[in-house]
PDB file of C-alpha atoms in Angstrom:
ATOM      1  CA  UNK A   1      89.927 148.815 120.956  1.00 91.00           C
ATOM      2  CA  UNK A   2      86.467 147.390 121.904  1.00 96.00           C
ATOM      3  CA  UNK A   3      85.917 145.868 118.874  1.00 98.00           C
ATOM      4  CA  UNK A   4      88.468 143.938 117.475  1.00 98.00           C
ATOM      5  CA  UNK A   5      88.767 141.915 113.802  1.00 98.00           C
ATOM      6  CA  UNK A   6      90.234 138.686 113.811  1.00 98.00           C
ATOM      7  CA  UNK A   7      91.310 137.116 110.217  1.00 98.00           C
ATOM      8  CA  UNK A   8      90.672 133.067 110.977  1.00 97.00           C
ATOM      9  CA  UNK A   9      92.803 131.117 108.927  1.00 95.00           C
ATOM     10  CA  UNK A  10      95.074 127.907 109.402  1.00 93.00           C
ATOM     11  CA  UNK A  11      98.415 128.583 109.200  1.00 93.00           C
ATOM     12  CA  UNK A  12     101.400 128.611 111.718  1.00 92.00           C
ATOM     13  CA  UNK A  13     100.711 131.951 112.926  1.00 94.00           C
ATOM     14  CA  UNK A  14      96.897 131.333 114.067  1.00 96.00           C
ATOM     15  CA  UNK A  15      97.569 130.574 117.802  1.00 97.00           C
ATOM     16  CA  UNK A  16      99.594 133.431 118.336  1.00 97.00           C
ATOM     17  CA  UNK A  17      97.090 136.365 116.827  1.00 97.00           C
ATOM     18  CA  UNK A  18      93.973 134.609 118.408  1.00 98.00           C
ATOM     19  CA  UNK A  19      96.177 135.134 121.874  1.00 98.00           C
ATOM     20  CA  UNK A  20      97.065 138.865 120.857  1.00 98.00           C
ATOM     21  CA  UNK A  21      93.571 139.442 119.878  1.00 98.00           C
ATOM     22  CA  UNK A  22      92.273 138.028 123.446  1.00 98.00           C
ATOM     23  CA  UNK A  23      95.050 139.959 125.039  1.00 98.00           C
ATOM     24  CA  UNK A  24      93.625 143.043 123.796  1.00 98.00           C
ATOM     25  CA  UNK A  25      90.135 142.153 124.519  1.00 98.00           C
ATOM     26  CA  UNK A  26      90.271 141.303 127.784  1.00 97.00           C
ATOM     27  CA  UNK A  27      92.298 144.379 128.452  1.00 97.00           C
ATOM     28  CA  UNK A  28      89.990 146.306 126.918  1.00 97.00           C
ATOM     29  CA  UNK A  29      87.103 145.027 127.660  1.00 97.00           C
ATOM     30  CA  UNK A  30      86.728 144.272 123.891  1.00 98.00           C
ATOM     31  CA  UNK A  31      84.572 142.119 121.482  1.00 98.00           C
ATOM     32  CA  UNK A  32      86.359 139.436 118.922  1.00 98.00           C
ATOM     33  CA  UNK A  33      84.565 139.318 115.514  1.00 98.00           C
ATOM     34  CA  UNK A  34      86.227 135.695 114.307  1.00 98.00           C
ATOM     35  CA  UNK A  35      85.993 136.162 110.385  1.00 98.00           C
ATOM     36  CA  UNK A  36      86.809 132.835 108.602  1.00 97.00           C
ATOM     37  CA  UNK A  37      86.767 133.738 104.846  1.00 94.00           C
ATOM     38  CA  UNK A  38      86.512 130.941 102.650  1.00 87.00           C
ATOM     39  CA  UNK A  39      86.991 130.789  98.653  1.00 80.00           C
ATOM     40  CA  UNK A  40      86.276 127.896  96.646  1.00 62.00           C
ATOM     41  CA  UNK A  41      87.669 129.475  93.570  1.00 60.00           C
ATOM     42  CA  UNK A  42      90.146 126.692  92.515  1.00 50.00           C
ATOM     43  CA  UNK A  43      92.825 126.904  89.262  1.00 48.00           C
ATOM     44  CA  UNK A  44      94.327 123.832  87.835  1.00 47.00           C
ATOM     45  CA  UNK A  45      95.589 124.064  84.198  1.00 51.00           C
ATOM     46  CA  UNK A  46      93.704 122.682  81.506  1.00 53.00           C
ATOM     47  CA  UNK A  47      90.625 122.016  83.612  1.00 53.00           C
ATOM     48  CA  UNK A  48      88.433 123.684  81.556  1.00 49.00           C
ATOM     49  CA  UNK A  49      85.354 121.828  82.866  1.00 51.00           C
ATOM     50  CA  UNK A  50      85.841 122.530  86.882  1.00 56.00           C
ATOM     51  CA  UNK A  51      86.395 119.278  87.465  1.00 63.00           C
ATOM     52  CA  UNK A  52      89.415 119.967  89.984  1.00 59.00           C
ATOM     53  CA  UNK A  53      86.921 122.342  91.450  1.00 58.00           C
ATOM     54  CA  UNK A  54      84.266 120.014  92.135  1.00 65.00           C
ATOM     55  CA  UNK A  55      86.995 117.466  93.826  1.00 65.00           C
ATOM     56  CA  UNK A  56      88.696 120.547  95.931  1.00 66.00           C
ATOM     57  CA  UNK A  57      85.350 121.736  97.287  1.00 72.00           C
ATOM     58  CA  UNK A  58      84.517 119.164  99.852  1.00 78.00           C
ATOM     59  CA  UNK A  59      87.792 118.639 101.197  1.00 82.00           C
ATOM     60  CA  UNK A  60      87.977 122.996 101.624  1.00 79.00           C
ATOM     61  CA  UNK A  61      85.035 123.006 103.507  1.00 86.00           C
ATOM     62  CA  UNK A  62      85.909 119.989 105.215  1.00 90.00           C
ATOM     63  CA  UNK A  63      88.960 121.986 106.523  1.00 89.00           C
ATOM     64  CA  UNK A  64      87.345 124.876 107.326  1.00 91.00           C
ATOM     65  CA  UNK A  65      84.863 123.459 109.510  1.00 94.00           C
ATOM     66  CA  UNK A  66      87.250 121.648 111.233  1.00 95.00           C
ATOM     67  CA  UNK A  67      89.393 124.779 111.949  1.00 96.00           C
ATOM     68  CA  UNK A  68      86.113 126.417 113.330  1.00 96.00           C
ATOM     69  CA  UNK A  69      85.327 123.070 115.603  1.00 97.00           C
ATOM     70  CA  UNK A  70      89.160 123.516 117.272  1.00 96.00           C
ATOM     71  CA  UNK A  71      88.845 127.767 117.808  1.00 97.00           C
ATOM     72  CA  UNK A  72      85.223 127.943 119.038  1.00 97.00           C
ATOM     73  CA  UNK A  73      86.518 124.867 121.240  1.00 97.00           C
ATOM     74  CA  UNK A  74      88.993 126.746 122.507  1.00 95.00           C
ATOM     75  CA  UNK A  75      86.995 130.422 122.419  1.00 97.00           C
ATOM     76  CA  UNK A  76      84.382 128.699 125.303  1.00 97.00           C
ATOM     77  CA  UNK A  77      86.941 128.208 127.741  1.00 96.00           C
ATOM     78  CA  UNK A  78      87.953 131.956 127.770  1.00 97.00           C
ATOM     79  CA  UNK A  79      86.548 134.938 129.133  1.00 96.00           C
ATOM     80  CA  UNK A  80      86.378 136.732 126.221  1.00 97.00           C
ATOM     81  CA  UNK A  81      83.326 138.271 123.967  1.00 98.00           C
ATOM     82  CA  UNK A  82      83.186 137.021 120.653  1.00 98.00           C
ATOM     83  CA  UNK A  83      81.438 136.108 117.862  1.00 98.00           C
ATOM     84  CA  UNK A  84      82.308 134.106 114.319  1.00 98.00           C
ATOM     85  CA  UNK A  85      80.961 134.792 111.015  1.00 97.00           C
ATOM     86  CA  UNK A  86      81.629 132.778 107.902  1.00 95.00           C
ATOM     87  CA  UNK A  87      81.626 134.213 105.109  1.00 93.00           C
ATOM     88  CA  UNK A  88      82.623 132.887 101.263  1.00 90.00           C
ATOM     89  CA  UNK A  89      85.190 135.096  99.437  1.00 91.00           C
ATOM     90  CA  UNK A  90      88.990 136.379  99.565  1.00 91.00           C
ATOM     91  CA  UNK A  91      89.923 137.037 102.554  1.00 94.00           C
ATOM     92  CA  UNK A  92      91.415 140.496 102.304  1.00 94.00           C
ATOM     93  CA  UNK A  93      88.037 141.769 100.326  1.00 95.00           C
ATOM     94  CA  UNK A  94      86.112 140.230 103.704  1.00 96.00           C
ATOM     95  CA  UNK A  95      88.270 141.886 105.642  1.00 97.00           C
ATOM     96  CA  UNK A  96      88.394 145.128 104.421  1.00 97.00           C
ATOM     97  CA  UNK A  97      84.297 145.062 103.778  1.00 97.00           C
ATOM     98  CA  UNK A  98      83.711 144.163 107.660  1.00 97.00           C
ATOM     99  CA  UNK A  99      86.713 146.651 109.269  1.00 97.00           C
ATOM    100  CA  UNK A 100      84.476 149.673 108.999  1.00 95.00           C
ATOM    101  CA  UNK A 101      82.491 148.289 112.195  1.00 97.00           C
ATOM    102  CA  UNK A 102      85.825 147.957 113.747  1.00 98.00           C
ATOM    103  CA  UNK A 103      88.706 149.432 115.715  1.00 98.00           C
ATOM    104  CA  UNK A 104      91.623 146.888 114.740  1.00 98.00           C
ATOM    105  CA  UNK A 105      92.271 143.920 112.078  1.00 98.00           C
ATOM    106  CA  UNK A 106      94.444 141.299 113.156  1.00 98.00           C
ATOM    107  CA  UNK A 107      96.269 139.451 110.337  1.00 97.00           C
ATOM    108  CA  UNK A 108      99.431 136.844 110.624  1.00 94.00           C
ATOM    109  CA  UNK A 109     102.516 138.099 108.737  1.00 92.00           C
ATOM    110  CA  UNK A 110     102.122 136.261 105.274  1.00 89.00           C
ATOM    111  CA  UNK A 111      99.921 135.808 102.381  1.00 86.00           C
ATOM    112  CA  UNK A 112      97.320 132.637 102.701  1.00 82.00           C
ATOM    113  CA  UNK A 113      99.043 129.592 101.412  1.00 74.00           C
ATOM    114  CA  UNK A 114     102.432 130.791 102.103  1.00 72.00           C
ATOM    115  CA  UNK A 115     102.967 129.853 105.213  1.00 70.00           C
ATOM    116  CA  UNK A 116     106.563 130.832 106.503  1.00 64.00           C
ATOM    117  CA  UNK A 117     107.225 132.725 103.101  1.00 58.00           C
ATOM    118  CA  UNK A 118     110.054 135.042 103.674  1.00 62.00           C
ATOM    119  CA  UNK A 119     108.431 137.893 101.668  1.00 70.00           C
ATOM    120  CA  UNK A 120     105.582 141.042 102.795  1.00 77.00           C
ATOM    121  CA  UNK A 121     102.134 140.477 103.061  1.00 83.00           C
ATOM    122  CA  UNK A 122     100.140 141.700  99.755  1.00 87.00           C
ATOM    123  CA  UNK A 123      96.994 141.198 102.128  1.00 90.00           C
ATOM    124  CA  UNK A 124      98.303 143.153 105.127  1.00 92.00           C
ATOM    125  CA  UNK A 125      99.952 145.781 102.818  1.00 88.00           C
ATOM    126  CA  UNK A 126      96.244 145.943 101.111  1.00 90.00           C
ATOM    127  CA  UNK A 127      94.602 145.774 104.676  1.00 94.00           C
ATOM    128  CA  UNK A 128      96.565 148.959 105.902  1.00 92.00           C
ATOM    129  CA  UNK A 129      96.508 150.796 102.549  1.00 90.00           C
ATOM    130  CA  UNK A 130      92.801 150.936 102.010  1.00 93.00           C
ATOM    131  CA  UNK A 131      90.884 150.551 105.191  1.00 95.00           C
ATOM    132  CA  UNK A 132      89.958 153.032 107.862  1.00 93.00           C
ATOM    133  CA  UNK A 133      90.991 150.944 110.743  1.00 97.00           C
ATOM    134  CA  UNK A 134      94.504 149.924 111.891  1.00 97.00           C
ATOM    135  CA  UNK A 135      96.130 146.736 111.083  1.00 97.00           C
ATOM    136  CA  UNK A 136      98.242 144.483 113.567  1.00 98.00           C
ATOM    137  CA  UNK A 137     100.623 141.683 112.200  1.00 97.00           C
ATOM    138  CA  UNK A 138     101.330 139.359 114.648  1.00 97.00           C
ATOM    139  CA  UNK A 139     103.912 137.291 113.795  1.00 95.00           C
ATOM    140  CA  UNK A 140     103.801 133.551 115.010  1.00 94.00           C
ATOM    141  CA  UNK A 141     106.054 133.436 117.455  1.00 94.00           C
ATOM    142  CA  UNK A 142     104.614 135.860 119.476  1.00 96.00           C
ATOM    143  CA  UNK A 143     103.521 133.948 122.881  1.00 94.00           C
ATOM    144  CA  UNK A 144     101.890 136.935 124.332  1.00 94.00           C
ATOM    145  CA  UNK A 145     100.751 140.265 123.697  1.00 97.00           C
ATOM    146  CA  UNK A 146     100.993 142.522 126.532  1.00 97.00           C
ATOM    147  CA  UNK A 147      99.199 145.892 126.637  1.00 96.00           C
ATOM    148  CA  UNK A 148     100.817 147.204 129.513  1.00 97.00           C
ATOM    149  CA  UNK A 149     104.406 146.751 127.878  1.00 98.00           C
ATOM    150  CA  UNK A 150     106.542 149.788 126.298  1.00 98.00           C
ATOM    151  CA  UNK A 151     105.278 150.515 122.635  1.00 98.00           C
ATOM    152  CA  UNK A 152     107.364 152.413 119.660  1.00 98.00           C
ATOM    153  CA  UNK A 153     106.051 154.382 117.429  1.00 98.00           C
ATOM    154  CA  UNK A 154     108.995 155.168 114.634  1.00 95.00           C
ATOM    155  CA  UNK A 155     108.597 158.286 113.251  1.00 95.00           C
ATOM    156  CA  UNK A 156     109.434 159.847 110.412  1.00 91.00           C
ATOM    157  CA  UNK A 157     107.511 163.219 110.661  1.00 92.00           C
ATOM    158  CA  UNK A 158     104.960 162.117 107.673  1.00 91.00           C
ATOM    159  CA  UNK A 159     101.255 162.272 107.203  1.00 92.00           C
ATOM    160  CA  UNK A 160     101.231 158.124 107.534  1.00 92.00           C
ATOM    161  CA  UNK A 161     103.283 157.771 110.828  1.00 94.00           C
ATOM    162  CA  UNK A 162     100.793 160.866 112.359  1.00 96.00           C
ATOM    163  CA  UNK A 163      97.728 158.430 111.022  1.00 96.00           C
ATOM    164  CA  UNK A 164      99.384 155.444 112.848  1.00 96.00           C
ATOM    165  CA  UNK A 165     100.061 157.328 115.906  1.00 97.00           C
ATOM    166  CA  UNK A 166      96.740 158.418 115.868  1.00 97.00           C
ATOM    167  CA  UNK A 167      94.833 154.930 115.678  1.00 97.00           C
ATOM    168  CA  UNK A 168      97.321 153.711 117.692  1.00 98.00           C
ATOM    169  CA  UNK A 169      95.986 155.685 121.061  1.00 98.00           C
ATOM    170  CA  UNK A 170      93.561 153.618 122.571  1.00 97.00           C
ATOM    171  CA  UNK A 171      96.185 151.022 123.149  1.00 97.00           C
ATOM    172  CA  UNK A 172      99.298 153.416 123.765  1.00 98.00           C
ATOM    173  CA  UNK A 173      96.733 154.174 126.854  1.00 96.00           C
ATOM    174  CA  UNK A 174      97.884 151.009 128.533  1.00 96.00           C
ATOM    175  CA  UNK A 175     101.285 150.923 127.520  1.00 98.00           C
ATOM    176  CA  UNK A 176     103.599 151.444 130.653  1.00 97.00           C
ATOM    177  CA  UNK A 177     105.876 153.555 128.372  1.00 98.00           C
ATOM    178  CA  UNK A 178     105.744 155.324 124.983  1.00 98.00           C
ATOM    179  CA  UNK A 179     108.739 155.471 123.136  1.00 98.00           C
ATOM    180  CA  UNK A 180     109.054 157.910 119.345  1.00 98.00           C
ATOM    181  CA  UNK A 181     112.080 157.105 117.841  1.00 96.00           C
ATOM    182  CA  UNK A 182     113.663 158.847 114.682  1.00 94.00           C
ATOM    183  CA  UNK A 183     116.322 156.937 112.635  1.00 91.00           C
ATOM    184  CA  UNK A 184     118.748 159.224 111.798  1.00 85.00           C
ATOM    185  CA  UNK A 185     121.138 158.861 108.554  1.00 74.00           C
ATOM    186  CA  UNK A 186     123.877 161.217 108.320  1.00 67.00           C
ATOM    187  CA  UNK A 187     124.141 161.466 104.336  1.00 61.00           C
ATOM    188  CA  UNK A 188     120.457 161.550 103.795  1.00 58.00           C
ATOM    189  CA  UNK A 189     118.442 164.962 104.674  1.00 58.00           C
ATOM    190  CA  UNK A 190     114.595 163.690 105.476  1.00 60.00           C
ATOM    191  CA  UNK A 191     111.962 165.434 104.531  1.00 59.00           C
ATOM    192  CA  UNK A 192     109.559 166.112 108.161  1.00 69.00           C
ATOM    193  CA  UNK A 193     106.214 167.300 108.073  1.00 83.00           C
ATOM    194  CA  UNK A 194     105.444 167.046 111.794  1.00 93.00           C
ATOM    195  CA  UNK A 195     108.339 167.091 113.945  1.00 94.00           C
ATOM    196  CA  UNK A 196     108.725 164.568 117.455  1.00 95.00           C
ATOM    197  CA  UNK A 197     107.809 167.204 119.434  1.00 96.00           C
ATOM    198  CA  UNK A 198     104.670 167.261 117.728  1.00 97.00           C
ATOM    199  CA  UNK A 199     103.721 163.911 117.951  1.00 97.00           C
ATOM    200  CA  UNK A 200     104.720 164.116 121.744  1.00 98.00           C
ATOM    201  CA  UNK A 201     102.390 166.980 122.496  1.00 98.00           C
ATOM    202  CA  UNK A 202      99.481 165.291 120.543  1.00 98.00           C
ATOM    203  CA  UNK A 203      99.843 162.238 123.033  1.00 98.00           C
ATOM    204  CA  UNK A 204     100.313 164.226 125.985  1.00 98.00           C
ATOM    205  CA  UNK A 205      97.158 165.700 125.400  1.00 98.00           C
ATOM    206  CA  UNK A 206      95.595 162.413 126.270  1.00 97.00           C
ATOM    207  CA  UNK A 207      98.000 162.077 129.096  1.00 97.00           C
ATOM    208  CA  UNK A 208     100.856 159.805 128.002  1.00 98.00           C
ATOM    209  CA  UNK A 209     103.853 160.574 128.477  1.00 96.00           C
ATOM    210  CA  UNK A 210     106.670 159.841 125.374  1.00 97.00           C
ATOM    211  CA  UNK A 211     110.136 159.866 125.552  1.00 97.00           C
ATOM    212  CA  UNK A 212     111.519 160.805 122.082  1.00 97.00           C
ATOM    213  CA  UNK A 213     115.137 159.813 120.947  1.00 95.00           C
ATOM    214  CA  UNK A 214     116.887 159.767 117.806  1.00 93.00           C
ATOM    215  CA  UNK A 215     118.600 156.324 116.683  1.00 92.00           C
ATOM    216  CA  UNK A 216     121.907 156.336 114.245  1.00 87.00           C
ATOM    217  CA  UNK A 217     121.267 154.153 111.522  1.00 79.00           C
ATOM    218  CA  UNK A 218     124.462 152.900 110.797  1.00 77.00           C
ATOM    219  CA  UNK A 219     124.797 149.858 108.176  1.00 81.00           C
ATOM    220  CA  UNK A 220     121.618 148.369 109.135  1.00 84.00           C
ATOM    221  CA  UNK A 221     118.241 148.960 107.789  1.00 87.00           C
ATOM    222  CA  UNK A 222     115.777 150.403 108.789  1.00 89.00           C
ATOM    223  CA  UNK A 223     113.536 147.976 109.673  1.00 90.00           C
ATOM    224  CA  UNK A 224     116.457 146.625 111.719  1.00 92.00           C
ATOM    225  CA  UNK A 225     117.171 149.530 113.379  1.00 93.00           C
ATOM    226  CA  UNK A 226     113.710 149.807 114.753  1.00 95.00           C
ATOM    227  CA  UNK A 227     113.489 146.324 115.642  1.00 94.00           C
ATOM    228  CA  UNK A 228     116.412 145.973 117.384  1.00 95.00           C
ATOM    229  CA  UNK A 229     115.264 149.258 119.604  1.00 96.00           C
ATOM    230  CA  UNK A 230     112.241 147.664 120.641  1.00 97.00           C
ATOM    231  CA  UNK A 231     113.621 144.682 121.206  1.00 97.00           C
ATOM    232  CA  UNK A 232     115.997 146.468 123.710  1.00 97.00           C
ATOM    233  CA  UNK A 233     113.292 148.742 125.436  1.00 97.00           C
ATOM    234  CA  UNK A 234     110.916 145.414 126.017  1.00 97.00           C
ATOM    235  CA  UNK A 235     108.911 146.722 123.507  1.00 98.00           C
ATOM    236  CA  UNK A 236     104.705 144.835 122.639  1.00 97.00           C
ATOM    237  CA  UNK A 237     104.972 146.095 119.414  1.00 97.00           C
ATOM    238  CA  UNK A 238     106.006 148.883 116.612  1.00 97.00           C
ATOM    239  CA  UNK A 239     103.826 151.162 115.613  1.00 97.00           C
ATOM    240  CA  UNK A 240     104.347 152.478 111.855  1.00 94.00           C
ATOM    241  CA  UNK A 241     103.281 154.566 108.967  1.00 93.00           C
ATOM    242  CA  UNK A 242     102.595 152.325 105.901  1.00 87.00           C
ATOM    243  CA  UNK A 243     104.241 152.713 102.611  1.00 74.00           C
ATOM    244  CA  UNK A 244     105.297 156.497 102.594  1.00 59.00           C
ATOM    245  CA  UNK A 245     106.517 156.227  99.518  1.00 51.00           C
ATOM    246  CA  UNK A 246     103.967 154.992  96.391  1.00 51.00           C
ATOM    247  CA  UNK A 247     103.431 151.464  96.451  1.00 50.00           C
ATOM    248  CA  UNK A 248     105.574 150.793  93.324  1.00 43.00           C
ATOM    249  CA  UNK A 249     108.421 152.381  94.569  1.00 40.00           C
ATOM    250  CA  UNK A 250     108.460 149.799  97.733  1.00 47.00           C
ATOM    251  CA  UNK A 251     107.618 146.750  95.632  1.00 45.00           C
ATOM    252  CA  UNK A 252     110.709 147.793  93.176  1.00 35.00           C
ATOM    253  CA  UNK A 253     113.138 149.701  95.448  1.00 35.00           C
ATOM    254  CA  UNK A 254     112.499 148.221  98.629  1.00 45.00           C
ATOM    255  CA  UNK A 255     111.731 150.203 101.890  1.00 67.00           C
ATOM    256  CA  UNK A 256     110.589 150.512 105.710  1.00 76.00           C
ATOM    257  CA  UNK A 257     107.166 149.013 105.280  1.00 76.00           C
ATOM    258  CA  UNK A 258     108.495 146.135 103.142  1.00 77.00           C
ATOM    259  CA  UNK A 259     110.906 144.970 104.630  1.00 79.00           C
ATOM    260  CA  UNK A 260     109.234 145.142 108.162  1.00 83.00           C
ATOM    261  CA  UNK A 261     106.214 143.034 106.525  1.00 83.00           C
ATOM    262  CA  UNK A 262     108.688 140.466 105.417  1.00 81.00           C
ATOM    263  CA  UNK A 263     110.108 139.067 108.905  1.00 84.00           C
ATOM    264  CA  UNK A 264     108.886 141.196 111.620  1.00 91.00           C
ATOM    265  CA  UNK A 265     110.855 140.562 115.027  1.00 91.00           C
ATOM    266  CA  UNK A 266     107.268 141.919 117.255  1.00 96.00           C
ATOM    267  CA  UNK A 267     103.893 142.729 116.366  1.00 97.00           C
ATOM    268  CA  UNK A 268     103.433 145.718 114.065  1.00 97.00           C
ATOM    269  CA  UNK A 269     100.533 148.328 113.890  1.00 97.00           C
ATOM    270  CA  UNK A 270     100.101 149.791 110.305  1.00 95.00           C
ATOM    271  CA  UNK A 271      98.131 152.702 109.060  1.00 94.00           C
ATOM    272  CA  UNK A 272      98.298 154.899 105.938  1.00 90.00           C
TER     273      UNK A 272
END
């Protein structure tokens, strides 16, 4: 992960991905690209003549500069590599346009101006979905983000979880432990592409070891299930497949990616 993506934005979760982004960089040796996406597209009923616009503007940028002052501020007194680039636009379309010079986009756990929304990121969701590069939600209580901690990969045995496993190697390289773990339901018969012992041999062959176990489900979800795991092994994060099923049938029906997106207990790695 030498080149790492860092959405800049200021809500309650900021402080805790810029310290899991310079986690990773100093561990591996890695450069931050700060990208501060700003839009100045403003809607206000009936204001057919922008005038709401023209009144938002100053007081957006004002913001935004000041949110740069306080970061780079901060950035100087590290001993990290890193850059910022400013850039006018949604954030998610920035994002996804820059990633493709990238090995990792960091994002906080909700949407931009819903900060502490109990509900899944559309931008991370978006992020994971369509670009080519992982994505890591960091939720904002994370203090730390420790690459030499146990990681879990939940697995599932489909195309997504092998992509996520996949990106997820150069930092499963400084994890002390690798953990795969299959949730299990007893009435349900799951459909596995790749089996664990798959997965295991593919990360062997890059010399990590994995210890695979399979987790009862019980009454909990998922998501819960999973959590709860990693919380027990002294897990740095899950690592996950995103949205398995289509992308309807998790918005209507529910499912793992969802409802991990909506209150993740540790950092999660997506791919699709």
């Amino acid at each position: 992960m030498k080149s790492i993506l860092l959405h800049i934005d200021g809500d309650s979760c900021m402080e805790a991905r810029l310290q899991a982004a310079m986690d990773i960089a100093r561990a591996h040796d890695g450069h931050i690209t700060c990208l501060q996406a700003v839009t100045y597209e403003v809607f206000a009923p009936g204001d057919f003549y922008g005038s709401a616009m023209a009144a938002a503007m100053p007081r957006i940028k004002e913001a935004a500069e000041s949110l740069r002052s306080k970061i780079e501020a901060d950035l100087r007194n590290e001993d990290v590599s890193w850059e910022w680039r400013f850039i006018s636009g949604r954030a998610e379309h920035r994002l996804l346009e820059q990633s493709a010079l990238h090995d990792v986009i960091i994002v906080g756990p909700n949407d931009i101006g819903e900060d502490g929304a109990r509900g899944p990121s559309t931008m991370a969701g978006e992020l994971a979905m369509r670009a080519a590069v992982p994505v890591l939600v960091i939720p904002g209580d994370t203090q730390r983000f420790d690459p030499t901690a146990p990681v879990l990969i939940a697995w599932n045995g489909s195309s997504e979880a092998s992509v996520a496993l996949r990106s997820a190697v150069p930092l499963l390289t400084h994890a002390s432990a690798v953990h795969i773990a299959c949730v299990t339901e007893k009435r349900r018969k799951q459909r596995v592409d790749f089996s664990a012992r798959e997965a295991a041999a593919y990360l062997n062959r890059y010399g990590i070891s994995v210890e695979v176990s399979e987790i009862e489900r019980g009454d909990a979800k998922v998501s819960d299930t999973l959590f709860a795991e990693a919380q027990r092994l002294g897990c740095s994060m899950v690592v996950m497949g995103a949205y398995g099923h289509s992308r309807l049938a998790e918005m209507l029906l529910g499912g793992v990616t969802r409802r991990s997106l909506s209150d993740p207990k540790l950092p999660v790695l997506l791919a699709h």
